[in-house]
Amino acid sequence: MAPSNAGFDSFHMLRAAELADGSAGHTAPHPNSACVIARSEKVVGEAFLYGQGTRCAEIQAVEMAGELSRGATAYLNLEPGDCHGDDTAIKALKQSGVARVVVGLQHPLKHHSGKAIAALRGLGIPVDVLEKHGDGTFKEAFRACQEVNAPLLYRATHGVPFSILKYAMTLDGKIAASTGHASWVSSKMSRQRVFETRGRSDAIIVGGNTVRRDNPRLTTRQEGGHLPVRVVMSRTLNLPLELHLWDVSNAHTIVMTQRGARREFQRELVARGVEVVEFDFLTPKAVMDYCYERGFLSVLWECGGALSAPALAAGIIHKVIAFVAPKIIGGVTAPTPVGELGMVEMTQALNLLDVTFEQVGPDMLVSGYLKPIPRMKSPASAYADDPSIADAGIFSSSTVIYFYKSWDPYGAFTNFTAHSIKLPGSSETWKSVEHYYQAQKFSGVEDELAMQAIENIRNAESPEEAARIGRRLARERPDLVRPDWENSKMDVMEEALVAKFSSYPQLRSLLLSTAGCVLIESSPHDYFWGSGKDGTGQNQLGRLLMKLRATILTENQHQLS
Ligand SMILES: NC(=O)C1=CN([C@@H]2O[C@H](COP(=O)(O)OP(=O)(O)OC[C@H]3O[C@@H](n4cnc5c(N)ncnc54)[C@H](OP(=O)(O)O)[C@@H]3O)[C@@H](O)[C@H]2O)C=CC1
Ligand SMILES: Nc1c(N[C@@H]2O[C@H](COP(=O)(O)O)[C@@H](O)[C@H]2O)[nH]c(=O)[nH]c1=O
């Protein structure tokens, strides 16, 4: 990396990392990427990825920069990896005429790692990777790139979601009075900060005691944005039947429990729309493994000390954020943030890294990491000459292929990817299959609200938002769903998939590359389109994709013969 560029490189990469965080709280956590296009100190284009399945940052930044991108440098906090063989980001950068690309982090997911860097270099665009220089001049910029994608890095490296333990304690270290009363330890401003942190998480976890004592809501208190799943860990299921968490009209709740616990109560919960997941041994590690399987990137633990202690002891907590309120409550039996860890000497204490202190209203927010944010083991250059990386053959040769999140190796098969579609004979463009599918639920219904919903779905920025609007209205106003929907939804999905796979040759190739394999949408909560959590679901999305694959293969054979 040329030393004369170092100042600009750090400056613009810091901006890219800052921008990349722009969607936090609005959409579900996803790999955070941004692109800044600059000529020396002047920024000519910049953008971030809004959400899973929305237009990639590189395309948006290139559009903004226009002709000014010729000869400029593009700064990407994260190596592109969202396009599943479409190479849309790479093509956009190539066509823009940028003279150089600086990448902060090499993509941590194996099936993306190093591919875009090698592709750009292959197109004659020099690429510098900050990660290789992350300890010197570029330390701050590199750190910013790591922090903005910490969840992805932990997930890719350790095979668990990024876990934050959060608590609010008095100056004498209590999270509640000895009666258990805890509202409130921290100030309104601090609690507002907690709502924001919830919005950045896929799930909020509490223990049975906290639920019994506080009857919490665990929501973000904001209209619209992303709502994390509320998770209750309870072995006994000795919980009241009237709780805010059992009202799932706004946010989903999952109760995780020990196999066989209070089956009748479980049925009551399920009848209210609460999901119940049984474990042979309900431990924090088992729950994290489950959350990983479910595709979660980021989890917030808001439990008391009885549950935080085993979670810490299991080594699954990566970061701690503690609000310290300037008040004293006393009480020998008052709960504290962390229960028994079995340590006997102060030298055994867990030390936090990269600790920061911030005043929030009257409180002090102390945060730090329990484990360093992981770094990729292999430098980007190690992949540059490795032909296997550029080959779709790196994907598993297994006969069953599971897909669910768009960042999975076969994530392009989900309906939540940024592949816009046009249906034959129509001039309308839909931003994704999900946009189209959700809107069709209300198509042809002569009602102002239904027509408005179609427009709102069409304009929704991300597939996730389209799904939220469609599902919510269908749940609250089933009378607005077209009467033939149950009989038509398979056809609607099929025509949308045909439109998607016939418009994108790379997707068609990816689909054909799976010939001989069973495709399963491993959605744990969808028993119609997906396999459901126990694999008993109908997997209709996987089936339609296999049907489409067979049709394309037959067509190809006819063309050859
Ligand atoms: N100020 C703050 O930031 C906070 C304060 N609080 C306060 O803390 C108190 C509750 O804290 P605490 O009693 O520690 O409760 P926890 O929230 O830590 O819950 C403990 C419960 O978690 C369940 N559990 C499930 N699996 C496990 C496991 N493997 N190990 C241990 N527990 C497991 C059990 O529920 P079950 O018994 O149902 O089987 C257990 O009783 C309340 O007074 C609450 O107001 C709570 C959170 C934050
Ligand atoms: N008491 C306490 C907290 N407690 C946590 O917040 C939960 C209540 O959330 P909700 O019902 O959504 O307002 C509660 O069950 C516990 O997990 N948090 C804080 O930031 N500060 C506080 O002083």
Coordinates of C-alpha atoms in Angstrom, one line a residue, residues 194-383:
V194 CA -30.8 -0.6 25.4
F195 CA -33.7 -0.4 23.0
E196 CA -31.3 0.6 20.2
T197 CA -29.0 -2.3 21.1
R198 CA -32.0 -4.7 21.0
G199 CA -32.8 -3.4 17.4
R200 CA -29.3 -4.5 16.4
S201 CA -29.9 -8.1 17.7
D202 CA -31.6 -11.1 16.2
A203 CA -32.6 -12.3 19.7
I204 CA -32.9 -11.2 23.3
I205 CA -32.4 -13.9 25.9
V206 CA -33.8 -13.9 29.4
G207 CA -34.1 -16.5 32.1
G208 CA -37.2 -17.8 33.8
N209 CA -36.7 -15.8 37.0
T210 CA -36.5 -12.5 35.1
V211 CA -39.7 -13.3 33.3
R212 CA -41.5 -14.2 36.5
R213 CA -40.2 -11.2 38.4
D214 CA -40.4 -8.5 35.7
N215 CA -43.0 -9.5 33.1
P216 CA -40.8 -7.8 30.5
R217 CA -41.7 -6.8 27.0
L218 CA -38.2 -6.9 25.5
T219 CA -39.2 -4.8 22.5
T220 CA -37.4 -1.9 20.8
R221 CA -40.2 0.6 21.4
Q222 CA -40.0 1.9 17.9
E223 CA -42.5 1.6 15.1
G224 CA -41.5 -0.3 12.0
G225 CA -37.9 -1.2 12.4
H226 CA -36.5 -4.7 13.0
L227 CA -37.8 -6.6 16.0
P228 CA -35.7 -9.2 17.6
V229 CA -37.1 -12.6 18.7
R230 CA -37.6 -12.8 22.4
V231 CA -36.2 -16.0 23.9
V232 CA -37.0 -17.3 27.4
M233 CA -34.8 -20.0 28.8
S234 CA -36.7 -22.0 31.4
R235 CA -36.1 -25.5 32.5
T236 CA -39.1 -25.9 34.7
L237 CA -41.6 -23.9 32.6
N238 CA -43.0 -22.8 35.9
L239 CA -44.2 -19.5 34.3
P240 CA -47.4 -17.6 34.5
L241 CA -50.0 -17.8 31.7
E242 CA -50.5 -14.1 31.5
L243 CA -47.3 -12.4 30.4
H244 CA -46.5 -9.7 27.9
L245 CA -44.1 -12.1 26.1
W246 CA -47.0 -14.4 25.2
D247 CA -48.5 -11.6 23.1
V248 CA -46.8 -12.3 19.8
S249 CA -48.9 -9.8 17.7
N250 CA -45.8 -7.6 17.3
A251 CA -42.7 -9.6 18.1
H252 CA -42.1 -13.4 18.1
T253 CA -41.3 -15.3 21.3
I254 CA -39.5 -18.6 21.6
V255 CA -39.5 -20.5 24.8
M256 CA -36.6 -22.9 25.1
T257 CA -37.0 -25.6 27.7
Q258 CA -36.0 -29.0 28.9
R259 CA -37.5 -32.0 27.0
G260 CA -40.8 -33.0 28.6
A261 CA -41.3 -30.0 30.8
R262 CA -45.0 -29.1 31.5
R263 CA -46.4 -30.4 28.1
E264 CA -49.9 -29.0 28.8
F265 CA -48.4 -25.6 29.4
Q266 CA -46.4 -25.9 26.2
R267 CA -49.6 -26.6 24.3
E268 CA -51.1 -23.4 25.8
L269 CA -48.2 -21.4 24.6
V270 CA -48.2 -22.9 21.2
A271 CA -52.0 -22.1 20.9
R272 CA -51.1 -18.4 21.5
G273 CA -48.5 -18.4 18.7
V274 CA -45.4 -18.8 21.0
E275 CA -42.8 -21.2 19.6
V276 CA -41.5 -23.9 22.0
V277 CA -38.2 -25.6 21.5
E278 CA -37.2 -28.5 23.7
F279 CA -33.6 -29.4 24.5
D280 CA -32.3 -32.6 26.1
F281 CA -30.0 -30.4 28.2
L282 CA -31.0 -26.7 28.3
T283 CA -27.6 -25.0 28.5
P284 CA -26.4 -21.6 27.2
K285 CA -24.1 -23.5 24.7
A286 CA -26.9 -25.6 23.4
V287 CA -29.1 -22.5 22.9
M288 CA -26.3 -20.8 21.1
D289 CA -25.8 -23.7 18.8
Y290 CA -29.5 -23.6 18.0
C291 CA -29.4 -19.9 17.4
Y292 CA -26.4 -20.4 15.0
E293 CA -28.3 -23.0 13.1
R294 CA -31.2 -20.6 12.9
G295 CA -29.0 -18.1 11.1
F296 CA -28.7 -15.6 13.9
L297 CA -25.8 -13.2 13.8
S298 CA -26.2 -11.3 17.0
V299 CA -27.8 -12.1 20.4
L300 CA -28.3 -9.9 23.5
W301 CA -28.5 -11.6 26.9
E302 CA -30.6 -9.5 29.3
C303 CA -30.9 -12.1 32.1
G304 CA -29.9 -12.0 35.7
G305 CA -26.9 -13.5 37.4
A306 CA -28.2 -17.1 37.6
L307 CA -28.1 -17.5 33.9
S308 CA -25.3 -15.1 33.0
A309 CA -22.9 -17.1 35.1
P310 CA -23.3 -20.4 33.2
A311 CA -23.3 -18.4 29.9
L312 CA -20.0 -16.8 30.9
A313 CA -18.5 -20.0 32.1
A314 CA -19.4 -21.7 28.8
G315 CA -17.3 -19.0 27.0
I316 CA -20.2 -18.0 24.7
I317 CA -20.4 -14.4 25.8
H318 CA -18.1 -12.1 23.7
K319 CA -18.9 -8.7 24.9
V320 CA -20.2 -7.1 28.1
I321 CA -22.1 -3.8 28.3
A322 CA -22.8 -2.6 31.9
F323 CA -24.7 0.5 32.8
V324 CA -23.5 1.6 36.2
A325 CA -26.1 3.9 38.0
P326 CA -24.8 6.3 40.7
K327 CA -27.1 4.9 43.4
I328 CA -26.7 2.5 46.3
I329 CA -29.4 0.0 47.2
G330 CA -27.5 -2.4 49.5
G331 CA -29.0 -5.8 50.6
V332 CA -27.0 -8.9 51.2
T333 CA -29.3 -11.0 49.1
A334 CA -29.9 -8.4 46.4
P335 CA -29.2 -10.0 43.0
T336 CA -25.9 -9.2 41.3
P337 CA -25.1 -9.4 37.6
V338 CA -23.1 -12.6 37.6
G339 CA -23.8 -15.6 39.9
E340 CA -21.3 -18.3 41.0
L341 CA -18.3 -18.8 38.7
G342 CA -16.3 -20.9 41.1
M343 CA -13.4 -18.6 41.1
V344 CA -11.4 -18.3 44.4
E345 CA -8.6 -15.8 43.6
M346 CA -8.8 -12.4 42.0
T347 CA -6.1 -13.5 39.5
Q348 CA -8.8 -15.8 38.0
A349 CA -11.1 -12.9 37.1
L350 CA -12.2 -12.5 33.5
N351 CA -10.5 -9.4 32.1
L352 CA -12.2 -7.3 29.5
L353 CA -10.4 -6.1 26.4
D354 CA -10.7 -2.8 24.5
V355 CA -12.7 -1.3 27.3
T356 CA -14.6 1.9 26.7
F357 CA -16.3 4.3 29.2
E358 CA -19.1 6.5 28.2
Q359 CA -21.4 8.7 30.2
V360 CA -25.1 8.1 29.3
G361 CA -27.2 10.6 31.2
P362 CA -26.3 10.1 34.9
D363 CA -25.0 6.6 34.3
M364 CA -21.6 5.3 33.2
L365 CA -21.6 2.7 30.4
V366 CA -18.7 0.4 30.6
S367 CA -18.2 -2.0 27.8
G368 CA -15.5 -4.4 26.6
Y369 CA -14.8 -7.7 24.9
L370 CA -14.1 -11.0 26.6
K371 CA -12.5 -12.4 23.5
P372 CA -10.6 -10.5 20.8
I373 CA -12.7 -10.0 17.7
P374 CA -11.4 -12.9 15.5
R375 CA -9.1 -12.2 12.6
M376 CA -9.1 -14.3 9.4
K377 CA -6.3 -16.9 9.5
S378 CA -5.4 -16.7 5.9
P379 CA -4.3 -13.4 4.3
A380 CA -6.2 -12.5 1.0
S381 CA -3.1 -13.2 -1.0
A382 CA -3.2 -16.8 0.0
Y383 CA -6.4 -17.1 -2.1

